[in-house]
mmCIF file of C-alpha atoms in Angstrom:
data_model
loop_
_atom_site.group_PDB
_atom_site.id
_atom_site.type_symbol
_atom_site.label_atom_id
_atom_site.label_comp_id
_atom_site.label_asym_id
_atom_site.label_seq_id
_atom_site.Cartn_x
_atom_site.Cartn_y
_atom_site.Cartn_z
ATOM 1 C CA MET A 66 101.216 126.478 101.790
ATOM 2 C CA PRO A 67 103.034 123.121 102.095
ATOM 3 C CA VAL A 68 106.152 124.449 100.311
ATOM 4 C CA PRO A 69 107.232 127.139 102.819
ATOM 5 C CA LEU A 70 106.351 124.851 105.721
ATOM 6 C CA ALA A 71 108.481 122.059 104.235
ATOM 7 C CA LEU A 72 111.383 124.468 103.686
ATOM 8 C CA LEU A 73 111.070 125.673 107.273
ATOM 9 C CA ALA A 74 111.108 122.075 108.527
ATOM 10 C CA LEU A 75 114.205 121.405 106.405
ATOM 11 C CA VAL A 76 116.093 124.381 107.851
ATOM 12 C CA VAL A 77 115.087 123.520 111.414
ATOM 13 C CA GLY A 78 116.061 119.882 110.868
ATOM 14 C CA LEU A 79 119.488 120.760 109.479
ATOM 15 C CA THR A 80 120.040 123.073 112.440
ATOM 16 C CA LEU A 81 118.768 120.984 115.351
ATOM 17 C CA ILE A 82 119.083 117.299 114.402
ATOM 18 C CA PRO A 83 122.530 116.028 115.463
ATOM 19 C CA ARG A 84 124.738 114.462 112.823
ATOM 20 C CA ASP A 85 125.137 110.684 112.849
ATOM 21 C CA ARG A 86 128.591 109.330 113.390
ATOM 22 C CA ARG A 87 130.050 107.345 110.544
ATOM 23 C CA THR A 88 129.933 103.641 111.367
ATOM 24 C CA GLU A 89 132.004 100.779 110.032
ATOM 25 C CA THR A 90 128.914 98.645 109.398
ATOM 26 C CA GLY A 91 125.893 99.323 107.224
ATOM 27 C CA GLY A 92 125.653 100.902 103.813
ATOM 28 C CA GLN A 93 123.389 102.320 101.149
ATOM 29 C CA ASP A 94 121.283 100.737 98.413
ATOM 30 C CA PRO A 95 120.873 103.420 95.731
ATOM 31 C CA ALA A 96 119.966 100.934 92.996
ATOM 32 C CA GLY A 97 117.176 99.468 95.104
ATOM 33 C CA ALA A 98 115.868 102.916 96.046
ATOM 34 C CA VAL A 99 115.794 104.089 92.418
ATOM 35 C CA THR A 100 114.134 100.968 90.992
ATOM 36 C CA LEU A 101 111.484 100.782 93.746
ATOM 37 C CA THR A 102 110.584 104.478 93.659
ATOM 38 C CA THR A 103 110.551 104.714 89.869
ATOM 39 C CA GLY A 104 108.573 101.500 89.495
ATOM 40 C CA MET A 105 105.867 102.529 91.960
ATOM 41 C CA LEU A 106 105.567 106.049 90.531
ATOM 42 C CA LEU A 107 105.261 104.680 87.008
ATOM 43 C CA ALA A 108 102.602 102.183 88.087
ATOM 44 C CA VAL A 109 100.528 104.937 89.712
ATOM 45 C CA TYR A 110 101.011 107.165 86.662
ATOM 46 C CA ALA A 111 99.784 104.378 84.385
ATOM 47 C CA VAL A 112 96.609 103.916 86.429
ATOM 48 C CA VAL A 113 95.900 107.660 86.566
ATOM 49 C CA THR A 114 96.373 108.275 82.836
ATOM 50 C CA ALA A 115 94.722 105.051 81.610
ATOM 51 C CA PRO A 116 91.165 106.524 81.454
ATOM 52 C CA GLN A 117 92.384 109.172 78.985
ATOM 53 C CA THR A 118 94.849 107.102 76.956
ATOM 54 C CA GLY A 119 92.911 103.817 77.133
ATOM 55 C CA TRP A 120 93.631 100.737 79.238
ATOM 56 C CA THR A 121 94.812 98.767 76.198
ATOM 57 C CA SER A 122 96.718 101.595 74.518
ATOM 58 C CA SER A 123 100.391 101.142 73.769
ATOM 59 C CA ALA A 124 101.355 103.936 76.192
ATOM 60 C CA THR A 125 99.441 102.372 79.107
ATOM 61 C CA LEU A 126 100.710 98.860 78.431
ATOM 62 C CA ALA A 127 104.256 100.138 78.065
ATOM 63 C CA ALA A 128 104.037 102.022 81.367
ATOM 64 C CA PHE A 129 102.727 98.951 83.178
ATOM 65 C CA GLY A 130 105.377 96.783 81.533
ATOM 66 C CA VAL A 131 108.276 99.044 82.473
ATOM 67 C CA ALA A 132 106.911 99.407 86.014
ATOM 68 C CA ALA A 133 106.753 95.616 86.364
ATOM 69 C CA LEU A 134 110.321 95.264 85.087
ATOM 70 C CA LEU A 135 111.581 97.896 87.500
ATOM 71 C CA LEU A 136 109.867 96.227 90.466
ATOM 72 C CA LEU A 137 111.250 92.841 89.378
ATOM 73 C CA ALA A 138 114.696 94.413 89.172
ATOM 74 C CA PHE A 139 114.214 95.749 92.700
ATOM 75 C CA VAL A 140 113.445 92.257 94.013
ATOM 76 C CA LEU A 141 116.536 90.829 92.306
ATOM 77 C CA ILE A 142 118.736 93.647 93.581
ATOM 78 C CA GLU A 143 117.577 93.185 97.155
ATOM 79 C CA GLN A 144 118.521 89.510 97.027
ATOM 80 C CA ARG A 145 122.068 90.266 95.898
ATOM 81 C CA VAL A 146 123.090 93.627 97.335
ATOM 82 C CA ARG A 147 125.218 93.643 100.486
ATOM 83 C CA HIS A 148 123.062 96.183 102.335
ATOM 84 C CA PRO A 149 119.510 95.802 100.989
ATOM 85 C CA LEU A 150 116.968 98.578 101.331
ATOM 86 C CA VAL A 151 114.400 95.922 102.329
ATOM 87 C CA ARG A 152 115.379 92.604 103.878
ATOM 88 C CA PHE A 153 112.592 90.330 102.664
ATOM 89 C CA GLY A 154 113.059 87.999 105.613
ATOM 90 C CA ILE A 155 111.117 90.478 107.745
ATOM 91 C CA LEU A 156 108.016 89.617 105.724
ATOM 92 C CA ARG A 157 108.007 86.082 107.105
ATOM 93 C CA LYS A 158 106.284 87.446 110.205
ATOM 94 C CA ALA A 159 102.530 87.193 109.588
ATOM 95 C CA THR A 160 101.566 90.135 111.778
ATOM 96 C CA THR A 161 103.993 92.416 109.928
ATOM 97 C CA VAL A 162 102.549 91.450 106.557
ATOM 98 C CA ARG A 163 98.995 91.822 107.858
ATOM 99 C CA ALA A 164 99.775 95.274 109.255
ATOM 100 C CA ASN A 165 101.174 96.419 105.898
ATOM 101 C CA LEU A 166 98.091 95.178 104.047
ATOM 102 C CA SER A 167 95.801 96.682 106.678
ATOM 103 C CA ILE A 168 97.334 100.130 106.304
ATOM 104 C CA VAL A 169 96.735 99.895 102.552
ATOM 105 C CA ALA A 170 93.040 99.238 103.198
ATOM 106 C CA LEU A 171 92.818 101.945 105.854
ATOM 107 C CA MET A 172 94.663 104.744 104.064
ATOM 108 C CA GLY A 173 93.442 103.777 100.608
ATOM 109 C CA SER A 174 89.756 103.788 101.474
ATOM 110 C CA TYR A 175 89.822 106.682 103.965
ATOM 111 C CA LEU A 176 91.748 109.209 101.859
ATOM 112 C CA SER A 177 89.952 108.208 98.673
ATOM 113 C CA PHE A 178 86.571 108.740 100.347
ATOM 114 C CA GLN A 179 87.597 112.201 101.544
ATOM 115 C CA PHE A 180 88.836 113.082 98.060
ATOM 116 C CA MET A 181 85.577 111.878 96.519
ATOM 117 C CA MET A 182 83.456 113.814 99.013
ATOM 118 C CA THR A 183 85.500 116.952 98.343
ATOM 119 C CA LEU A 184 84.740 116.640 94.634
ATOM 120 C CA PHE A 185 81.051 115.957 95.235
ATOM 121 C CA LEU A 186 80.440 118.734 97.768
ATOM 122 C CA GLN A 187 82.320 121.422 95.835
ATOM 123 C CA ASP A 188 81.779 120.459 92.194
ATOM 124 C CA GLY A 189 78.505 118.603 92.542
ATOM 125 C CA LEU A 190 76.658 120.671 95.134
ATOM 126 C CA GLY A 191 78.588 123.912 94.660
ATOM 127 C CA TRP A 192 79.668 124.224 98.298
ATOM 128 C CA SER A 193 82.461 126.642 99.136
ATOM 129 C CA PRO A 194 85.792 125.181 100.343
ATOM 130 C CA LEU A 195 85.127 126.562 103.834
ATOM 131 C CA ARG A 196 81.668 124.988 104.059
ATOM 132 C CA MET A 197 83.067 121.696 102.795
ATOM 133 C CA ALA A 198 85.850 121.829 105.393
ATOM 134 C CA PHE A 199 83.379 122.341 108.216
ATOM 135 C CA ALA A 200 81.282 119.448 106.883
ATOM 136 C CA LEU A 201 84.280 117.098 107.142
ATOM 137 C CA LEU A 202 85.489 118.590 110.441
ATOM 138 C CA PRO A 203 83.919 115.846 112.667
ATOM 139 C CA VAL A 204 86.356 113.314 111.237
ATOM 140 C CA GLY A 205 89.361 115.410 112.207
ATOM 141 C CA LEU A 206 88.031 116.092 115.677
ATOM 142 C CA ILE A 207 87.459 112.403 116.390
ATOM 143 C CA VAL A 208 90.944 111.529 115.137
ATOM 144 C CA ALA A 209 92.507 114.281 117.283
ATOM 145 C CA VAL A 210 90.661 113.167 120.414
ATOM 146 C CA GLY A 211 90.748 109.406 119.886
ATOM 147 C CA SER A 212 94.325 108.846 118.712
ATOM 148 C CA PRO A 213 96.007 109.634 122.070
ATOM 149 C CA LEU A 214 93.832 106.974 123.738
ATOM 150 C CA THR A 215 94.921 104.195 121.401
ATOM 151 C CA GLY A 216 98.112 103.412 123.303
ATOM 152 C CA ARG A 217 96.202 102.505 126.453
ATOM 153 C CA LEU A 218 93.740 100.391 124.504
ATOM 154 C CA VAL A 219 96.558 98.524 122.753
ATOM 155 C CA ASN A 220 98.176 97.743 126.107
ATOM 156 C CA ARG A 221 94.875 96.427 127.438
ATOM 157 C CA PHE A 222 93.368 94.562 124.466
ATOM 158 C CA GLY A 223 96.237 94.082 122.003
ATOM 159 C CA THR A 224 96.457 95.285 118.421
ATOM 160 C CA ALA A 225 94.292 92.675 116.668
ATOM 161 C CA PRO A 226 90.942 93.548 118.369
ATOM 162 C CA LEU A 227 91.489 97.259 117.786
ATOM 163 C CA ILE A 228 92.311 96.780 114.112
ATOM 164 C CA ILE A 229 89.227 94.584 113.651
ATOM 165 C CA ALA A 230 87.089 97.214 115.376
ATOM 166 C CA SER A 231 88.653 99.895 113.184
ATOM 167 C CA MET A 232 88.003 98.045 109.939
ATOM 168 C CA THR A 233 84.464 97.229 111.082
ATOM 169 C CA SER A 234 83.798 100.889 111.801
ATOM 170 C CA LEU A 235 85.181 101.942 108.409
ATOM 171 C CA THR A 236 83.177 99.324 106.524
ATOM 172 C CA LEU A 237 79.970 100.243 108.363
ATOM 173 C CA GLY A 238 80.581 103.916 107.599
ATOM 174 C CA TYR A 239 80.844 103.264 103.871
ATOM 175 C CA VAL A 240 77.908 100.846 103.878
ATOM 176 C CA TRP A 241 75.753 103.379 105.732
ATOM 177 C CA PHE A 242 76.532 105.991 103.116
ATOM 178 C CA LEU A 243 75.806 103.526 100.325
ATOM 179 C CA THR A 244 72.389 102.644 101.710
ATOM 180 C CA THR A 245 71.281 106.152 102.723
ATOM 181 C CA ALA A 246 72.878 108.497 100.173
ATOM 182 C CA GLY A 247 70.563 107.914 97.243
ATOM 183 C CA SER A 248 71.010 110.465 94.466
ATOM 184 C CA SER A 249 71.137 113.468 96.828
ATOM 185 C CA PRO A 250 72.587 112.539 100.259
ATOM 186 C CA ASP A 251 71.388 114.482 103.282
ATOM 187 C CA TYR A 252 74.163 115.691 105.569
ATOM 188 C CA VAL A 253 72.541 114.860 108.912
ATOM 189 C CA THR A 254 71.149 111.424 108.060
ATOM 190 C CA ALA A 255 73.692 110.165 105.532
ATOM 191 C CA MET A 256 76.995 112.059 105.702
ATOM 192 C CA LEU A 257 77.404 112.799 109.409
ATOM 193 C CA PRO A 258 76.860 109.220 110.720
ATOM 194 C CA SER A 259 79.300 107.938 108.104
ATOM 195 C CA LEU A 260 81.887 110.562 109.011
ATOM 196 C CA LEU A 261 81.630 109.676 112.705
ATOM 197 C CA LEU A 262 82.179 105.985 111.961
ATOM 198 C CA LEU A 263 85.108 106.763 109.663
ATOM 199 C CA GLY A 264 86.722 109.073 112.207
ATOM 200 C CA GLY A 265 86.539 106.433 114.914
ATOM 201 C CA GLY A 266 87.854 103.757 112.571
ATOM 202 C CA PHE A 267 90.851 105.818 111.505
ATOM 203 C CA ALA A 268 91.651 107.148 114.984
ATOM 204 C CA PHE A 269 91.979 103.709 116.571
ATOM 205 C CA GLY A 270 93.116 101.783 113.511
ATOM 206 C CA TYR A 271 96.116 103.807 112.405
ATOM 207 C CA SER A 272 98.034 103.693 115.682
ATOM 208 C CA ALA A 273 97.113 100.042 116.294
ATOM 209 C CA ILE A 274 98.404 99.074 112.849
ATOM 210 C CA MET A 275 101.656 100.954 113.474
ATOM 211 C CA ALA A 276 102.093 99.063 116.742
ATOM 212 C CA GLN A 277 101.341 95.699 115.123
ATOM 213 C CA ALA A 278 103.825 96.341 112.314
ATOM 214 C CA THR A 279 106.724 96.660 114.745
ATOM 215 C CA GLU A 280 105.775 94.295 117.594
ATOM 216 C CA GLY A 281 108.065 91.307 117.927
ATOM 217 C CA ILE A 282 110.638 92.859 115.571
ATOM 218 C CA ASP A 283 114.282 92.977 116.660
ATOM 219 C CA ASP A 284 115.498 96.396 117.749
ATOM 220 C CA SER A 285 117.958 96.504 114.863
ATOM 221 C CA GLU A 286 115.081 96.293 112.349
ATOM 222 C CA GLN A 287 112.513 98.539 114.032
ATOM 223 C CA GLY A 288 113.346 101.285 111.532
ATOM 224 C CA LEU A 289 112.860 98.917 108.604
ATOM 225 C CA ALA A 290 109.507 97.674 109.897
ATOM 226 C CA SER A 291 108.298 101.215 110.580
ATOM 227 C CA GLY A 292 109.475 102.424 107.186
ATOM 228 C CA LEU A 293 107.756 99.528 105.435
ATOM 229 C CA VAL A 294 104.353 100.179 106.976
ATOM 230 C CA GLN A 295 104.614 103.926 106.333
ATOM 231 C CA THR A 296 105.508 103.256 102.702
ATOM 232 C CA SER A 297 102.660 100.755 102.352
ATOM 233 C CA GLY A 298 100.220 103.378 103.620
ATOM 234 C CA GLN A 299 101.412 106.031 101.179
ATOM 235 C CA VAL A 300 101.577 103.686 98.193
ATOM 236 C CA GLY A 301 98.220 102.129 99.065
ATOM 237 C CA ALA A 302 96.598 105.548 99.291
ATOM 238 C CA ALA A 303 98.069 106.556 95.936
ATOM 239 C CA LEU A 304 97.027 103.355 94.161
ATOM 240 C CA VAL A 305 93.465 103.249 95.513
ATOM 241 C CA LEU A 306 93.042 106.953 94.780
ATOM 242 C CA ALA A 307 94.335 106.410 91.258
ATOM 243 C CA VAL A 308 91.822 103.630 90.669
ATOM 244 C CA LEU A 309 89.083 105.776 92.241
ATOM 245 C CA THR A 310 89.732 108.665 89.867
ATOM 246 C CA ALA A 311 89.722 106.252 86.947
ATOM 247 C CA VAL A 312 86.396 104.765 88.069
ATOM 248 C CA ILE A 313 84.776 108.163 88.576
ATOM 249 C CA ALA A 314 86.093 109.404 85.247
ATOM 250 C CA GLN A 315 84.309 106.544 83.496
ATOM 251 C CA ALA A 316 80.963 107.496 85.086
ATOM 252 C CA ASP A 317 78.629 110.056 83.573
ATOM 253 C CA ASP A 318 78.823 113.542 85.056
ATOM 254 C CA SER A 319 75.433 114.140 86.612
ATOM 255 C CA GLY A 320 76.057 117.499 88.324
ATOM 256 C CA GLY A 321 74.671 117.458 91.836
ATOM 257 C CA ASP A 322 73.557 113.839 91.523
ATOM 258 C CA PHE A 323 75.633 111.456 93.632
ATOM 259 C CA THR A 324 75.001 108.606 91.180
ATOM 260 C CA ALA A 325 78.193 109.433 89.288
ATOM 261 C CA TYR A 326 80.240 108.898 92.462
ATOM 262 C CA ARG A 327 78.585 105.651 93.531
ATOM 263 C CA PRO A 328 81.110 103.397 91.680
ATOM 264 C CA GLY A 329 83.881 105.100 93.680
ATOM 265 C CA LEU A 330 81.983 104.503 96.909
ATOM 266 C CA ASN A 331 81.609 100.840 95.961
ATOM 267 C CA LEU A 332 85.372 100.694 95.496
ATOM 268 C CA VAL A 333 86.310 102.145 98.905
ATOM 269 C CA THR A 334 83.685 99.949 100.593
ATOM 270 C CA GLY A 335 85.220 96.871 98.993
ATOM 271 C CA VAL A 336 88.740 97.893 100.009
ATOM 272 C CA ALA A 337 87.672 98.378 103.637
ATOM 273 C CA ALA A 338 85.768 95.072 103.657
ATOM 274 C CA ILE A 339 88.863 93.245 102.383
ATOM 275 C CA GLY A 340 90.878 94.834 105.195
ATOM 276 C CA LEU A 341 88.285 93.614 107.714
ATOM 277 C CA LEU A 342 88.340 90.046 106.398
ATOM 278 C CA LEU A 343 92.131 90.069 106.327
ATOM 279 C CA ASN A 344 92.201 90.641 110.093
ATOM 280 C CA LEU A 345 89.069 88.717 111.032
ATOM 281 C CA VAL A 346 89.960 85.362 109.451
ATOM 282 C CA PRO A 347 93.163 84.736 111.501
ATOM 283 C CA VAL A 348 91.315 85.482 114.753
ATOM 284 C CA LEU A 349 88.481 83.120 113.864
ATOM 285 C CA ARG A 350 90.972 80.375 112.971
ATOM 286 C CA LEU A 351 92.774 80.850 116.264
ATOM 287 C CA ARG A 352 89.518 80.586 118.218
ATOM 288 C CA ARG A 353 88.584 77.390 116.407
ATOM 289 C CA ARG A 354 91.882 75.846 117.392
#
């Protein structure tokens, strides 16, 4: 299904989006784009394949080594190229860095949890895809209803309180599932409360993080700041999901028993908790001052 929709979007975009005029300033950074993309893809590939090939195998170590070299080359290129893909000076702003790390925690834990629950409900409990979709539907409904309200809340309270509330809600959702799931989690008492907390956390956190990533940034670099935080979210989701699959693969397959998935749940809980601390510590320091 995504392929025809993507092709349709491509045709519509080529037809309706006006062409940019050629400008005398600016330029491209193909070397930076190639080294960054290839390095990140290779790093994710190494994490995904490590459980099968072995973490200390020559193939895994070589993949990690080449990925590190490519990312190092990207850093060196960006410091020398005339029109860098990423101007590292933008990372001197603490709120921008915090927003990029927060989106890693948000997207990484949230998408990994949904992936894990999909595996458990369909493979472990034998649920049909439709039944599984309805079970996870409350998350989508909360996101659809809550996201449009985030703009007003940001204007009233600022981004930091909303992000802290979001990370708190996510962490509590995972902790609730950890403490109530047992070996055979009940939907009403274990899954549903967790899904409600996760939906609220994602609905208010995502938009607030996007706003924090670009606030205080010069108009000429709004695109860079927005692109950075979007990339951080996608890469963070891929990396955490890769580690999650590796962790689950190491566990014993226990059929409908949730015990095999508990190490993955520990992982996403830890990622969300780190995101909460990342945003909570600066606020506590500021209040002390």
